[in-house]
XYZ file of C-alpha atoms in Angstrom:
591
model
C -54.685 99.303 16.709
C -52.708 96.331 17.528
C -50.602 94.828 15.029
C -49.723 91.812 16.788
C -50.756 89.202 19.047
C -48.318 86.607 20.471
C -50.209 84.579 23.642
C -48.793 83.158 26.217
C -51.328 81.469 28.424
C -50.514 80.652 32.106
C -52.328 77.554 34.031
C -55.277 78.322 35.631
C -53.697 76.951 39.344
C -50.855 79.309 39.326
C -50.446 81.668 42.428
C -51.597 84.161 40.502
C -54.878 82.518 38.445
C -54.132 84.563 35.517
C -54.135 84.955 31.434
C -50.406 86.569 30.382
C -50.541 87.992 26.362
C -48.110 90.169 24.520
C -48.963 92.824 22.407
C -47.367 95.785 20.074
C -48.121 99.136 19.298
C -46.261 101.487 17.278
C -42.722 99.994 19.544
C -44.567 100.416 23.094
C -45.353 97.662 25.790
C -48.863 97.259 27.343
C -49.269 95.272 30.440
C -53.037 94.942 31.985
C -53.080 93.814 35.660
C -55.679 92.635 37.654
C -55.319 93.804 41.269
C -57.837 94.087 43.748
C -61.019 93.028 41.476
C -59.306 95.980 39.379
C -57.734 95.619 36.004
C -54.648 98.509 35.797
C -53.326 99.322 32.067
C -49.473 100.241 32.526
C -48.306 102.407 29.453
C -44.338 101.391 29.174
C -42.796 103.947 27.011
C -39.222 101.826 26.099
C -39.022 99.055 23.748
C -37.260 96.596 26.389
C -38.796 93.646 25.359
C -38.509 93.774 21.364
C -41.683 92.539 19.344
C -42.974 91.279 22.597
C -46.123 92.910 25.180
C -47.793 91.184 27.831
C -50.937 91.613 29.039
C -52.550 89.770 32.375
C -56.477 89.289 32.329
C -58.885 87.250 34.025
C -60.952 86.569 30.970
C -61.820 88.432 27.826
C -64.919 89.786 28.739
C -63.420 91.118 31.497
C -60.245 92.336 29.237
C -62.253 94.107 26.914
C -64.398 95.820 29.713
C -61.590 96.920 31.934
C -59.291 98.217 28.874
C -62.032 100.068 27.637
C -62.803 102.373 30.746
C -58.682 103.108 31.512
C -58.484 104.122 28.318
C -56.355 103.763 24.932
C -53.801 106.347 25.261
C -50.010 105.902 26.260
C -50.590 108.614 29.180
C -53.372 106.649 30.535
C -50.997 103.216 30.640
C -48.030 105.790 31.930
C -50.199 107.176 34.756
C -51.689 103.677 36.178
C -47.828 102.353 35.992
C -45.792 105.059 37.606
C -48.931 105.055 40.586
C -50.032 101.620 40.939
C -49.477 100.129 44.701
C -47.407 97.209 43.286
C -43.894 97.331 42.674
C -43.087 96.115 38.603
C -39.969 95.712 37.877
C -38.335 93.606 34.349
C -35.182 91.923 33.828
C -33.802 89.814 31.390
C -32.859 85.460 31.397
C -29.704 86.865 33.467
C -31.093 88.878 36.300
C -30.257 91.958 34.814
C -32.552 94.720 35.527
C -34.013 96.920 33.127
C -36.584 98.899 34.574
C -38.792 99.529 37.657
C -41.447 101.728 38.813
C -41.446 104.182 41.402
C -43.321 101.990 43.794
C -40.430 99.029 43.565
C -38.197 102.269 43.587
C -40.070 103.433 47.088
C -40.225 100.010 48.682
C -36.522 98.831 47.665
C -34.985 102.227 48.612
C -33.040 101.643 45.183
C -33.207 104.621 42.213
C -34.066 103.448 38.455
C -30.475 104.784 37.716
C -28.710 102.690 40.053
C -30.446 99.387 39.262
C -30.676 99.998 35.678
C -27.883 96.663 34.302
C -27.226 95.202 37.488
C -28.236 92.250 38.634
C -31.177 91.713 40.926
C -28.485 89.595 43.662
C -25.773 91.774 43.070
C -27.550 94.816 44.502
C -29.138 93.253 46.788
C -26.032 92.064 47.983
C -24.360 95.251 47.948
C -27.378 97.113 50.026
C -28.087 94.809 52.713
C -25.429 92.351 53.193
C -22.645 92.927 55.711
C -18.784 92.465 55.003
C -19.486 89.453 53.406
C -20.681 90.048 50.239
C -22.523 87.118 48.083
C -22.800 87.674 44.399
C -24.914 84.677 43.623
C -29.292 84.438 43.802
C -30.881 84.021 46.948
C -31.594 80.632 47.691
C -35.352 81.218 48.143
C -35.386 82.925 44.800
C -37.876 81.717 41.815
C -36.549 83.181 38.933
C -34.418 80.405 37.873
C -37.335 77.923 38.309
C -39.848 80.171 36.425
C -37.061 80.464 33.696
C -36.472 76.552 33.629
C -40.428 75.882 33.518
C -41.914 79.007 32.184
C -44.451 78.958 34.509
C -45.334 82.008 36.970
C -43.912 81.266 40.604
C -44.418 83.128 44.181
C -42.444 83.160 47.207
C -42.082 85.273 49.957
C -39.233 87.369 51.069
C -37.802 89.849 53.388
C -36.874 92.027 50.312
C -35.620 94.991 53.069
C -35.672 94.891 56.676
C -39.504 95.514 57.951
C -40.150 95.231 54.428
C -42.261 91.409 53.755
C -42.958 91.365 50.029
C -45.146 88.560 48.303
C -43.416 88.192 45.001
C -44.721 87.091 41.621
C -42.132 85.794 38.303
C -44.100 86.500 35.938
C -42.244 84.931 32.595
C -42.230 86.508 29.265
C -41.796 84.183 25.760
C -40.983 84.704 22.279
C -43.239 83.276 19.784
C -41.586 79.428 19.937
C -42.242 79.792 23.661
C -38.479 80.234 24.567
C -38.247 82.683 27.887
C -36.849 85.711 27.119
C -37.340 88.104 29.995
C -39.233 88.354 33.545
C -41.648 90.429 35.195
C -41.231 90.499 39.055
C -44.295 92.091 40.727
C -44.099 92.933 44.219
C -47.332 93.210 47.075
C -46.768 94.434 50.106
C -47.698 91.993 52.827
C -45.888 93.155 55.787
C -49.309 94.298 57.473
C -50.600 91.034 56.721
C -47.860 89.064 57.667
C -47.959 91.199 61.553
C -51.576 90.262 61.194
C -51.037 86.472 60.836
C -48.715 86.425 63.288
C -50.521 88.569 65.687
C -53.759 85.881 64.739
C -51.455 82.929 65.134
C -50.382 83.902 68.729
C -53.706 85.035 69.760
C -55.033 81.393 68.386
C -51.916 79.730 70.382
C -53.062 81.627 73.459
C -56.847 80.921 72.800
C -55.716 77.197 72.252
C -53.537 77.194 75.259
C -56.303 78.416 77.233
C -59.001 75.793 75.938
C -56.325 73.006 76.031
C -55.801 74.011 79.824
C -58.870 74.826 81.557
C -60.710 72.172 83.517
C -63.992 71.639 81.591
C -64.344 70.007 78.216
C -64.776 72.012 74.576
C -65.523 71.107 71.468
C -67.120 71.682 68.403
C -69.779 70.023 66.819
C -70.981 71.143 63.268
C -74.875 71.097 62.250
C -74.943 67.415 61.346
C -73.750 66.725 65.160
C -70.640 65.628 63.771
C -67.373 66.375 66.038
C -64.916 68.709 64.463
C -62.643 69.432 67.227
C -61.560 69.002 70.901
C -59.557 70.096 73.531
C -57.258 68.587 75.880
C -60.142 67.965 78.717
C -62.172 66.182 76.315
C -59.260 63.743 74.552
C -58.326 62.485 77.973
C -62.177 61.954 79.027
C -62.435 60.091 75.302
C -59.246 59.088 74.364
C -60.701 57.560 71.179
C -62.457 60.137 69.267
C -61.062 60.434 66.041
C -61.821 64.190 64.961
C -60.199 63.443 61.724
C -63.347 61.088 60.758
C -66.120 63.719 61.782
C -67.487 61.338 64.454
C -71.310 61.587 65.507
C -70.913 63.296 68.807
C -73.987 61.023 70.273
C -72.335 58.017 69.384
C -68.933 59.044 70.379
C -69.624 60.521 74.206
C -71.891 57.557 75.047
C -71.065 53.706 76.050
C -72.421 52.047 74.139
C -72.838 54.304 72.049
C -76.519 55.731 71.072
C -78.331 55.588 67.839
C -79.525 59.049 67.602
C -79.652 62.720 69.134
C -79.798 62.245 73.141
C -83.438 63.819 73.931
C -82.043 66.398 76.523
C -79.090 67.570 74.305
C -78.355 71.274 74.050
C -76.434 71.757 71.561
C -78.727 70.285 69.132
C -81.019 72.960 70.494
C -78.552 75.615 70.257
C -77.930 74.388 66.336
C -81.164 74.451 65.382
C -82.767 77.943 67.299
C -78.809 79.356 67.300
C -79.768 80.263 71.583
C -77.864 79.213 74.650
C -78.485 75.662 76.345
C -77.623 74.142 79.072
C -78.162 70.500 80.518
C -76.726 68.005 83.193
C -76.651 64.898 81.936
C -76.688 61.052 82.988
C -73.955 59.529 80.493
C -73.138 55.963 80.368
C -69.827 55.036 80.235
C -69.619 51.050 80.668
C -69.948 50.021 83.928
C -70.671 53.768 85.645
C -72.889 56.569 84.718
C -70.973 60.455 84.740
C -72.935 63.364 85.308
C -72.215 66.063 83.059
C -73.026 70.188 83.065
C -73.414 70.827 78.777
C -73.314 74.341 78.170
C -73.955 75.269 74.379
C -73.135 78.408 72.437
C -74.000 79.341 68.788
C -71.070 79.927 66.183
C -72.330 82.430 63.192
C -71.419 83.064 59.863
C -71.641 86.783 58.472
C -75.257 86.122 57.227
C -76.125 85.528 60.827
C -76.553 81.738 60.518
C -75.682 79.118 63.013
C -72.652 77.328 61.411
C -71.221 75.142 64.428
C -72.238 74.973 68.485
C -69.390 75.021 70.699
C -70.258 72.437 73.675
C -68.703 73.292 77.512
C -68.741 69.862 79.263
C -68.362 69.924 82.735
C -67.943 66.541 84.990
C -70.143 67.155 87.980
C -70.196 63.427 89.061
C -68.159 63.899 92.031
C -70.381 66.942 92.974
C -73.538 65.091 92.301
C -72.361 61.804 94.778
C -71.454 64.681 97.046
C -74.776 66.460 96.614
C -76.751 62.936 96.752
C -75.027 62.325 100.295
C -75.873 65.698 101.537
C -79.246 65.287 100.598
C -79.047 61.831 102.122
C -77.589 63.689 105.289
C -79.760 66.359 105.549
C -82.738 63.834 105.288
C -81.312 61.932 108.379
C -80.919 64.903 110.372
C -84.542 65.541 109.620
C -85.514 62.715 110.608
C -82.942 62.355 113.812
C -84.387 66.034 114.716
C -87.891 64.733 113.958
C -86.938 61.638 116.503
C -85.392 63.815 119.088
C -88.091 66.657 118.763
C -90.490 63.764 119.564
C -88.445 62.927 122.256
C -88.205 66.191 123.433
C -92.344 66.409 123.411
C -92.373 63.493 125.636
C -89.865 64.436 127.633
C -91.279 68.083 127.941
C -94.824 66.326 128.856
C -93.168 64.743 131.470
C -91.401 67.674 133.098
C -94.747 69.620 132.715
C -96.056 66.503 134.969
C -92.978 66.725 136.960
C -93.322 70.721 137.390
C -96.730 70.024 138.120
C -96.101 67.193 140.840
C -92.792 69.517 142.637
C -95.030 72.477 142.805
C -98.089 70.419 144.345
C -95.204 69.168 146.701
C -93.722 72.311 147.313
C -96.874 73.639 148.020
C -97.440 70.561 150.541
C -93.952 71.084 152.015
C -94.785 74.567 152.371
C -98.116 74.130 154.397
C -95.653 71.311 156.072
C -93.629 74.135 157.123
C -96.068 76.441 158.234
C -97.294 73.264 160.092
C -93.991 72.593 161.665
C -94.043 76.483 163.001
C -97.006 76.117 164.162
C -96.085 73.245 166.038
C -93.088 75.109 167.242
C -94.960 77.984 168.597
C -97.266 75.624 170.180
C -94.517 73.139 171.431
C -92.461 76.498 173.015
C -96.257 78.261 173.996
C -97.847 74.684 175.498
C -94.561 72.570 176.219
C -91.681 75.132 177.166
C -93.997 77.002 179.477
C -95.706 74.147 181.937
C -92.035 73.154 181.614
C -90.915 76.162 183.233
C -93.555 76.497 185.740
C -93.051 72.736 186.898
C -89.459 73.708 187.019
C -90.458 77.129 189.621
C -92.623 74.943 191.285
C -90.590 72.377 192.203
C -87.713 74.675 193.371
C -90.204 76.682 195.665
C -91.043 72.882 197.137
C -87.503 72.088 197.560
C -87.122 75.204 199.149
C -89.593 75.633 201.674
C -90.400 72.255 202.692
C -86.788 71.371 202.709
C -87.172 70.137 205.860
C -90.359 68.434 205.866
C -88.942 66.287 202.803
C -86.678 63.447 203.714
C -84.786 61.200 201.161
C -86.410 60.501 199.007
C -88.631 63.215 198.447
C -85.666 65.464 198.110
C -84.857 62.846 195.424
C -87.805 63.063 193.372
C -87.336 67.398 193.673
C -84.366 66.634 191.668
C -85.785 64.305 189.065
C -88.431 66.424 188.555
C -85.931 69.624 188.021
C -83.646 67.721 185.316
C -86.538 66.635 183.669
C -87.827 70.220 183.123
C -84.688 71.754 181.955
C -84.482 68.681 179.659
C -87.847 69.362 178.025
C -87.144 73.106 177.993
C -83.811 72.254 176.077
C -85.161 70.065 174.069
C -88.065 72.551 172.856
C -85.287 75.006 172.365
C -83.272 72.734 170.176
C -86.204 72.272 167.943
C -86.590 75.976 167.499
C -83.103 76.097 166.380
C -83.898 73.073 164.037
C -86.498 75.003 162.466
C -85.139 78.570 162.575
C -82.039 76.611 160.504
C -84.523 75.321 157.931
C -86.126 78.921 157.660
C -83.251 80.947 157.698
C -81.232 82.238 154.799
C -77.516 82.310 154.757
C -74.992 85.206 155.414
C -72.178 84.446 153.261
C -68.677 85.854 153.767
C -65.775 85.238 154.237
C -64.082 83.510 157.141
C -60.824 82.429 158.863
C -61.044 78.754 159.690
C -58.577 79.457 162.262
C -60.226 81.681 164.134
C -63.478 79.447 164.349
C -61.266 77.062 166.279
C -59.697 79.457 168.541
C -63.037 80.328 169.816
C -64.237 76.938 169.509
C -61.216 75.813 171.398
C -61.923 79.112 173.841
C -65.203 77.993 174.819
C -64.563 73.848 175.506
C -61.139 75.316 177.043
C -62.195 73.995 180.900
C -63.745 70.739 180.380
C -60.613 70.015 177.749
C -57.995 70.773 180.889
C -60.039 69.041 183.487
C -60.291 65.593 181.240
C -56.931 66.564 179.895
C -57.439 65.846 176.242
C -55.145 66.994 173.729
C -56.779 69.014 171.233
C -54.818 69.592 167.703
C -55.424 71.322 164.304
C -53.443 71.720 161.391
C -50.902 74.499 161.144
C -52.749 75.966 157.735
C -56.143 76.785 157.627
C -57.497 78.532 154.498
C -60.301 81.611 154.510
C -63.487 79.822 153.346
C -66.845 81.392 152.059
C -69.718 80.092 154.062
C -71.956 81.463 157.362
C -70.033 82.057 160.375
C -72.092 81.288 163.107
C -73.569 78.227 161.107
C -70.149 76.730 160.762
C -69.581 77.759 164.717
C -72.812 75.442 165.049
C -70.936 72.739 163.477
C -67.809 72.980 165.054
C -69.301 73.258 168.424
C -71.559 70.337 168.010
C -68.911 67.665 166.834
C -66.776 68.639 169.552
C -69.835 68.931 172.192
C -70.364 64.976 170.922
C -67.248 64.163 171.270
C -66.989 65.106 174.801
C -70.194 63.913 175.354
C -70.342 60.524 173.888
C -66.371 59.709 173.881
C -66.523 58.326 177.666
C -63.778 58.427 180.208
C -60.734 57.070 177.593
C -61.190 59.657 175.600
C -58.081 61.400 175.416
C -57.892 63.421 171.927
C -59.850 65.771 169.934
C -57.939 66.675 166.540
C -59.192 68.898 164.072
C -58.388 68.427 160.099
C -58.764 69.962 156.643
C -58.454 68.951 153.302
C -60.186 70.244 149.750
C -61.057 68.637 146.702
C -61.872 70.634 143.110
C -65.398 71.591 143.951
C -65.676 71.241 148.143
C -63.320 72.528 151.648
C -63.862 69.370 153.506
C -63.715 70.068 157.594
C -63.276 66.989 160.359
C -63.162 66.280 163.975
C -61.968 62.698 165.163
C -62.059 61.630 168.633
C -60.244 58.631 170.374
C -63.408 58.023 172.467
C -65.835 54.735 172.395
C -67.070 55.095 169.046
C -69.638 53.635 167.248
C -70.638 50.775 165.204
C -71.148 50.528 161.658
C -74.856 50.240 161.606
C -75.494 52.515 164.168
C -73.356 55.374 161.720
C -75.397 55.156 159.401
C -78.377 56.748 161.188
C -76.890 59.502 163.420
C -77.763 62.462 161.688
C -81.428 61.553 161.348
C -84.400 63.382 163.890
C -84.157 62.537 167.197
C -81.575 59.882 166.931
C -79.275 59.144 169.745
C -76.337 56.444 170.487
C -76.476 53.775 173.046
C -73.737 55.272 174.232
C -75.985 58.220 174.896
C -77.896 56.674 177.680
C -77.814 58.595 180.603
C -76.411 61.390 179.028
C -78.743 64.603 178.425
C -79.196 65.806 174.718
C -82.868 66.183 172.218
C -81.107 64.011 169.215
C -81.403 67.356 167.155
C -78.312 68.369 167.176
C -76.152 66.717 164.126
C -79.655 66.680 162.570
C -79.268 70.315 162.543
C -75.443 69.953 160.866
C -76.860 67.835 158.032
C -79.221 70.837 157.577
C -76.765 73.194 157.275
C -74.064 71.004 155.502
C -77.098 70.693 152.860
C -77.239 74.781 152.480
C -73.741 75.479 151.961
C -73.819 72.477 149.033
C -72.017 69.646 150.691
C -72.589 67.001 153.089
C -72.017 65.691 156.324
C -70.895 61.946 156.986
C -69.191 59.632 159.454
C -66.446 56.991 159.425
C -65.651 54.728 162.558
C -62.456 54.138 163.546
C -60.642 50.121 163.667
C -60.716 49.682 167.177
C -62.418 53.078 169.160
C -63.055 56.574 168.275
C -65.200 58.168 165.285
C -64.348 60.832 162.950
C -67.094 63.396 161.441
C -67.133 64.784 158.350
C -68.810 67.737 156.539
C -67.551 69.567 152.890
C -68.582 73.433 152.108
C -69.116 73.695 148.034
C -66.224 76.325 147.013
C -68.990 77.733 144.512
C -71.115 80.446 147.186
């Protein structure tokens, strides 16, 4: 069928791995193609290359196999060249082209009848070169190098625009092995190209992303060797080598370890292909860091586990901070433990306390029911013989006036001031007591107007003495009990007059406040007191020495301590230099 041979064997490393033979028959040329695991027999029906075919196998089994199925007739070769997906197109040593097929035709946008003698640069540069034509072949161009060597070459090229085409110079030779003509084949590989640059910026993203975040990555192969790392994990080890296929447990550990750390996860994760996780303590010299290991499987398409890719995550700071919260919270325990025993103690007392203050309420409140008693029984038994004594001796006066002389007119007398005496004095401790007992009317009041009646009701002994009473021009409303504070008033002024003797010559009246207290005084010119006796005026029954002679029960600024105590202040003295006395009492702003 064939009635010649002439071979023309390509190496086995060329681009395109392939046998190349020429063959006749009857002044046609065969070519057989693999493509796609595919061998295509193209039927061309013009002597162009004369006494010379080509064919392109893989082997000759193969050959034989392939060429049998397509078929031995020129249609057969004809239909598989004018539809293959590959554009063919033959020229001779100079670039001139003599044929193409309607798929280089398609791609190219160039007919068979314009190509047909030209060369391949000169239509090139007449299609898609601007004013500036260049007759001369493109400078990424293999032809003249597969002419030079005989030898198939590939290159890539933007053949049109949006048009990528992965070409083949395929070289045809006579039977000394001189070149006498070339067959370009062109593949399509514009999708592929978009691909590969679609997968090379998603893997410059993905790299960016892994070089960038804050945890360690890398990825260790089956024999816990490390193949790669990112960023995170060169600066943590700057002298991993990935190039040498380090041991990983030798590599993340100072000094380094002999064999597979006993809590490791990714060895886990490469040997049951499941996700680990593990925090580590990793020496590294003179420390130990604390790291979170997360490992994931990598598969192959038969579903084994061909690499582990290991998250490392420094948690040392975290852990220190963790270890001194822990330490923390354990002191607080035990402070709270401390102060809760304390508290126990504490609380046992108060119980004890409670206990004691209610026993001593109780006591204080029999004391009080006591003290009424006494009262009654003081105004019932005291006040009344007081009175009748007092009737008695004025009916005695009275009628036997004249029988009495001197003296016994004397003793009447005596015996009269005495009984008023003990009848004030009885009612003076019924006030005492009916100020202990009774509760406060709280409102409030003009300080000013306390002194005008104050002032109102000492008016005659004031003129006839002719002391000069003064009070500031301000006085404030205060919140207190009206006619307790009148009590107060009227009994440091009563003293005053009282107690002051004949040089006394001034009563004045003054007011100042703090944050928490109105503070209220009334000094005096008069004789005064001494330091020690000061200090005990406001106790029961306690009178000055300047107090002899004078009437009064020794209740009475006993009774203004009392009520300085319910408004939440105090009452106090201060003597003056040389005479005169000034008493003090504060009102708590807070009622």
């Amino acid at each position: 069928m064939f009635d010649k041979i002439t071979a023309a064997t390509l190496s086995a490393d060329s681009p395109c791995n392939i046998g190349v033979w020429v063959l006749r028959q009857r002044g046609a040329i065969i070519f057989l193609l693999p493509l796609l695991n595919e061998t295509y027999a193209i039927f061309v029906h013009q002597q162009i290359l004369h006494g010379h075919y080509l064919k392109m196998k893989r082997n000759e089994t193969d050959h034989l196999t392939a060429f049998s199925k397509i078929g031995k007739s020129p249609q057969d070769f004809e239909l598989v060249f004018q539809h293959i997906p590959i554009g063919i197109s033959y020229m001779d040593c100079d670039f001139r082209i003599l044929n193409m097929n309607p798929y280089c035709q398609e791609k190219t946008g160039v007919t068979l009848e314009k190509a047909i003698g030209k060369r391949c640069y000169e239509l090139h540069a007449e299609l898609f070169t601007g004013s500036q034509k260049v007759y001369k072949p493109c400078h990424e161009c293999k032809v003249p190098e597969a002419i030079k060597t005989g030898e198939i070459r590939t290159f890539i090229k933007e053949v049109t625009p949006g048009f990528i085409s992965e070409i083949t110079i395929v070289p045809v030779k006579s039977e000394s092995g001189e070149v006498i003509g070339l067959i370009e084949l062109l593949r399509d590989i514009t999708r592929s190209m978009q691909v590969s640059r679609e997968l090379l910026e998603s893997e410059e993203k993905y790299k960016s992303v892994i070089d960038n975040i804050g945890i360690g990555v890398s990825l260790i192969s089956p024999n816990m060797e490390i193949l790669t790392v990112n960023n995170q994990m060169n600066q943590w080890f700057p002298h991993i080598d990935v190039s040498k296929r380090p041991l990983c447990f030798e590599e993340f550990n100072d000094p380094p370890r002999k064999d597979i750390c006993s809590y490791c996860p990714t060895y886990k994760t490469l040997r049951d292909g499941e996700v680990h996780e593990s925090v580590t303590n990793t020496p590294l010299g003179s420390e130990i860091r604390h790291y979170r290991i997360v490992s994931s499987p990598i598969f192959n398409w038969q579903g084994d586990v061909t690499a582990a890719i290991e998250m490392v995550e420094d948690i040392t700071e975290r852990k220190i901070k963790e270890e001194e919260l822990h330490q923390y919270r354990k002191n607080l325990e035990d402070m709270v433990k401390d102060r809760t025993e304390r508290l126990s103690v504490i609380n046992r007392s108060l119980k004890k306390e409670i206990a004691y203050r209610a026993e001593a309420e109780e006591a204080l409140k029999s004391s009080s029911d006591n003290i009424k008693l006494f009262a009654y029984s003081v105004s019932h038994d005291l006040k009344n013989p007081a009175v009748s004594i007092y009737g008695l001796t004025r009916l005695l006066n009275k009628h036997y006036e004249d029988i009495l002389d001197e003296r016994g007119k004397n003793y009447c007398q005596q015996i009269l001031k005495s009984s008023e005496q003990i009848a004030a004095l009885v009612e003076m401790i019924n006030v005492y007591i009916s100020t202990k007992e009774m509760s406060l009317c709280i409102e409030s009041i003009k300080l000013a107007d306390l002194l005008l009646m104050i002032k109102e009701e000492f008016a005659i002994p004031l003129n006839i003495r002719r002391i000069t009473w003064t009070e500031p021009g301000y006085l404030p409303e205060i919140k207190a009990d009206r006619f307790a504070m009148l009590r107060v008033l009227r009994n440091f002024v009563d003293n005053s007059l009282k107690y002051g003797g004949g040089d006394l010559s001034e009563i004045a009246i003054g007011y100042r406040e703090d944050e928490d207290c109105h503070i209220l005084h009334v000094s005096d010119d008069g004789i005064g007191l001494t330091e020690e006796e000061s200090q005990n005026i406001f106790g029961l029954f306690k009178r000055q020495k300047t107090a002899i002679g004078i009437a009064g029960s020794g209740l009475g600024l006993a009774i203004v301590k009392e009520i300085a105590e319910q408004h939440g202040g105090k009452v106090w003295s201060e003597v003056g230099l040389n005479k005169g006395i000034t008493f003090n009492v504060s009102i708590s702003k807070h009622l």
